[in-house]
Amino acid sequence: MDTRQDELRRDLDATLQARKELGKEYEEELVDSFMKRLDARLDARVERSAAARLDDYEPDHRDRDRSRRHHHRGWAPGRAGNRMAVVSLAFGIPLTAIASNPGSGGFAGLLACWAGIVGVNFAAALGNRRDRDERRTRGDWD
């Protein structure tokens, strides 16, 4: 973790040095460039963290048995739906920061960002429901 912080500190120092050399008129562009690099690092870190947590998750037998009982009652917790929710929330944090920036749209950008996130999750939920209904009509519970 220290190497990442050192790298980030070097990037910030380079941005500050460039600001000293180029003058105040380039400050906005330099800050935007630094923020884009910082956002890219944050996005990559969130993706790695979410992927690691999803890879480490293995339901035990009790979860599988409970899932089978839910299937027979018409409700099945889908792993794809859970992944979609986790990933959308993980991406929602940096997207909220970017979209709510006054240069990116402010409050309207924030609303558009979360409307998109909700729309994607809604579409995924409908797809999961359609798949579940098809399995129920075929009698395929597993």
Coordinates of C-alpha atoms in Angstrom, one line a residue:
M1 CA 0.0 0.0 0.0
D2 CA 2.9 2.3 0.6
T3 CA 4.0 2.1 -3.0
R4 CA 0.6 3.2 -4.2
Q5 CA 0.6 6.1 -1.8
D6 CA 4.1 7.0 -2.9
E7 CA 3.1 6.9 -6.5
L8 CA 0.0 9.1 -5.7
R9 CA 2.2 11.5 -3.8
R10 CA 4.7 11.7 -6.8
D11 CA 1.7 12.4 -9.2
L12 CA 0.5 15.2 -6.9
D13 CA 4.0 16.6 -6.6
A14 CA 4.4 16.5 -10.4
T15 CA 1.0 18.3 -10.8
L16 CA 2.0 21.0 -8.3
Q17 CA 5.4 21.5 -10.0
A18 CA 3.7 21.7 -13.4
R19 CA 1.3 24.3 -12.0
K20 CA 4.3 26.4 -10.7
E21 CA 6.0 26.2 -14.2
L22 CA 2.9 26.7 -16.3
G23 CA 1.1 29.3 -14.1
K24 CA -2.3 29.7 -12.7
E25 CA -4.1 29.8 -16.0
Y26 CA -3.5 26.0 -16.5
E27 CA -4.6 25.1 -12.9
E28 CA -8.0 23.8 -13.9
E29 CA -6.7 21.5 -16.6
L30 CA -3.9 20.2 -14.2
V31 CA -6.4 19.5 -11.4
D32 CA -8.8 17.8 -13.9
S33 CA -6.0 15.6 -15.2
F34 CA -4.9 14.6 -11.7
M35 CA -8.5 13.9 -10.7
K36 CA -9.0 11.6 -13.8
R37 CA -5.9 9.6 -12.8
L38 CA -7.1 9.4 -9.2
D39 CA -10.6 8.3 -10.3
A40 CA -9.0 5.7 -12.6
R41 CA -7.0 4.3 -9.7
L42 CA -10.0 4.3 -7.4
D43 CA -12.1 2.5 -10.0
A44 CA -9.5 -0.1 -10.5
R45 CA -9.2 -0.5 -6.7
V46 CA -12.9 -0.9 -6.3
E47 CA -13.1 -3.4 -9.1
R48 CA -10.2 -5.5 -7.6
S49 CA -11.9 -5.4 -4.2
A50 CA -15.3 -6.4 -5.5
A51 CA -13.8 -9.2 -7.7
A52 CA -11.8 -10.5 -4.7
R53 CA -14.9 -10.6 -2.5
L54 CA -17.0 -12.3 -5.1
D55 CA -14.3 -14.8 -5.8
D56 CA -13.9 -15.6 -2.1
Y57 CA -17.7 -16.1 -1.6
E58 CA -18.7 -19.8 -1.6
P59 CA -22.0 -20.6 -0.1
D60 CA -22.0 -23.5 2.3
H61 CA -24.4 -26.4 2.2
R62 CA -26.9 -24.6 4.5
D63 CA -27.1 -21.8 1.9
R64 CA -27.7 -24.2 -0.9
D65 CA -30.4 -26.1 1.0
R66 CA -32.1 -22.8 1.9
S67 CA -31.9 -21.7 -1.7
R68 CA -33.7 -25.0 -2.8
R69 CA -36.4 -24.3 -0.2
H70 CA -36.8 -20.8 -1.6
H71 CA -37.0 -22.2 -5.1
H72 CA -40.0 -24.3 -4.2
R73 CA -41.7 -21.2 -2.8
G74 CA -41.1 -19.3 -6.0
W75 CA -38.2 -17.1 -4.9
A76 CA -34.6 -17.8 -5.7
P77 CA -31.8 -15.6 -4.7
G78 CA -29.7 -15.3 -7.8
R79 CA -26.0 -15.0 -7.7
A80 CA -26.0 -12.9 -10.8
G81 CA -28.4 -10.5 -9.3
N82 CA -26.3 -10.2 -6.1
R83 CA -23.2 -9.5 -8.2
M84 CA -25.1 -6.9 -10.2
A85 CA -26.1 -5.1 -7.0
V86 CA -22.6 -5.2 -5.5
V87 CA -20.9 -4.1 -8.7
S88 CA -23.4 -1.3 -9.3
L89 CA -23.0 0.0 -5.8
A90 CA -19.2 -0.2 -6.1
F91 CA -19.3 1.8 -9.3
G92 CA -22.0 4.1 -7.9
I93 CA -19.6 5.7 -5.5
P94 CA -17.1 7.1 -8.0
L95 CA -19.8 7.8 -10.5
T96 CA -21.7 9.8 -8.0
A97 CA -18.5 11.9 -7.3
I98 CA -18.0 12.5 -11.0
A99 CA -21.6 13.1 -12.0
S100 CA -22.3 15.5 -9.1
N101 CA -19.3 17.7 -10.0
P102 CA -20.7 21.1 -11.2
G103 CA -18.6 20.8 -14.4
S104 CA -20.2 17.4 -15.2
G105 CA -23.8 18.3 -14.6
G106 CA -24.2 18.9 -10.9
F107 CA -27.5 17.7 -9.5
A108 CA -28.9 16.8 -12.9
G109 CA -25.9 14.7 -13.6
L110 CA -26.3 13.0 -10.2
L111 CA -29.9 12.2 -11.0
A112 CA -29.1 10.9 -14.4
C113 CA -26.3 8.7 -13.0
W114 CA -28.5 7.1 -10.4
A115 CA -31.4 6.7 -12.8
G116 CA -29.0 4.7 -15.0
I117 CA -27.8 2.6 -12.1
V118 CA -31.4 1.9 -11.0
G119 CA -32.4 1.1 -14.6
V120 CA -29.6 -1.4 -15.1
N121 CA -30.5 -3.1 -11.8
F122 CA -34.2 -3.1 -12.7
A123 CA -33.5 -4.7 -16.1
A124 CA -31.3 -7.3 -14.4
A125 CA -34.0 -8.1 -11.9
L126 CA -36.6 -8.5 -14.7
G127 CA -34.2 -10.8 -16.6
N128 CA -33.6 -12.9 -13.5
R129 CA -37.4 -13.1 -12.9
R130 CA -38.0 -14.3 -16.5
D131 CA -35.3 -16.9 -16.1
R132 CA -36.8 -18.1 -12.9
D133 CA -40.3 -18.3 -14.4
E134 CA -38.9 -20.3 -17.4
R135 CA -37.2 -22.8 -15.0
R136 CA -40.4 -23.2 -13.0
T137 CA -42.5 -24.0 -16.1
R138 CA -39.8 -26.6 -17.2
G139 CA -39.6 -28.1 -13.7
D140 CA -35.9 -27.4 -13.5
W141 CA -35.2 -26.3 -9.9
D142 CA -31.4 -26.5 -9.8

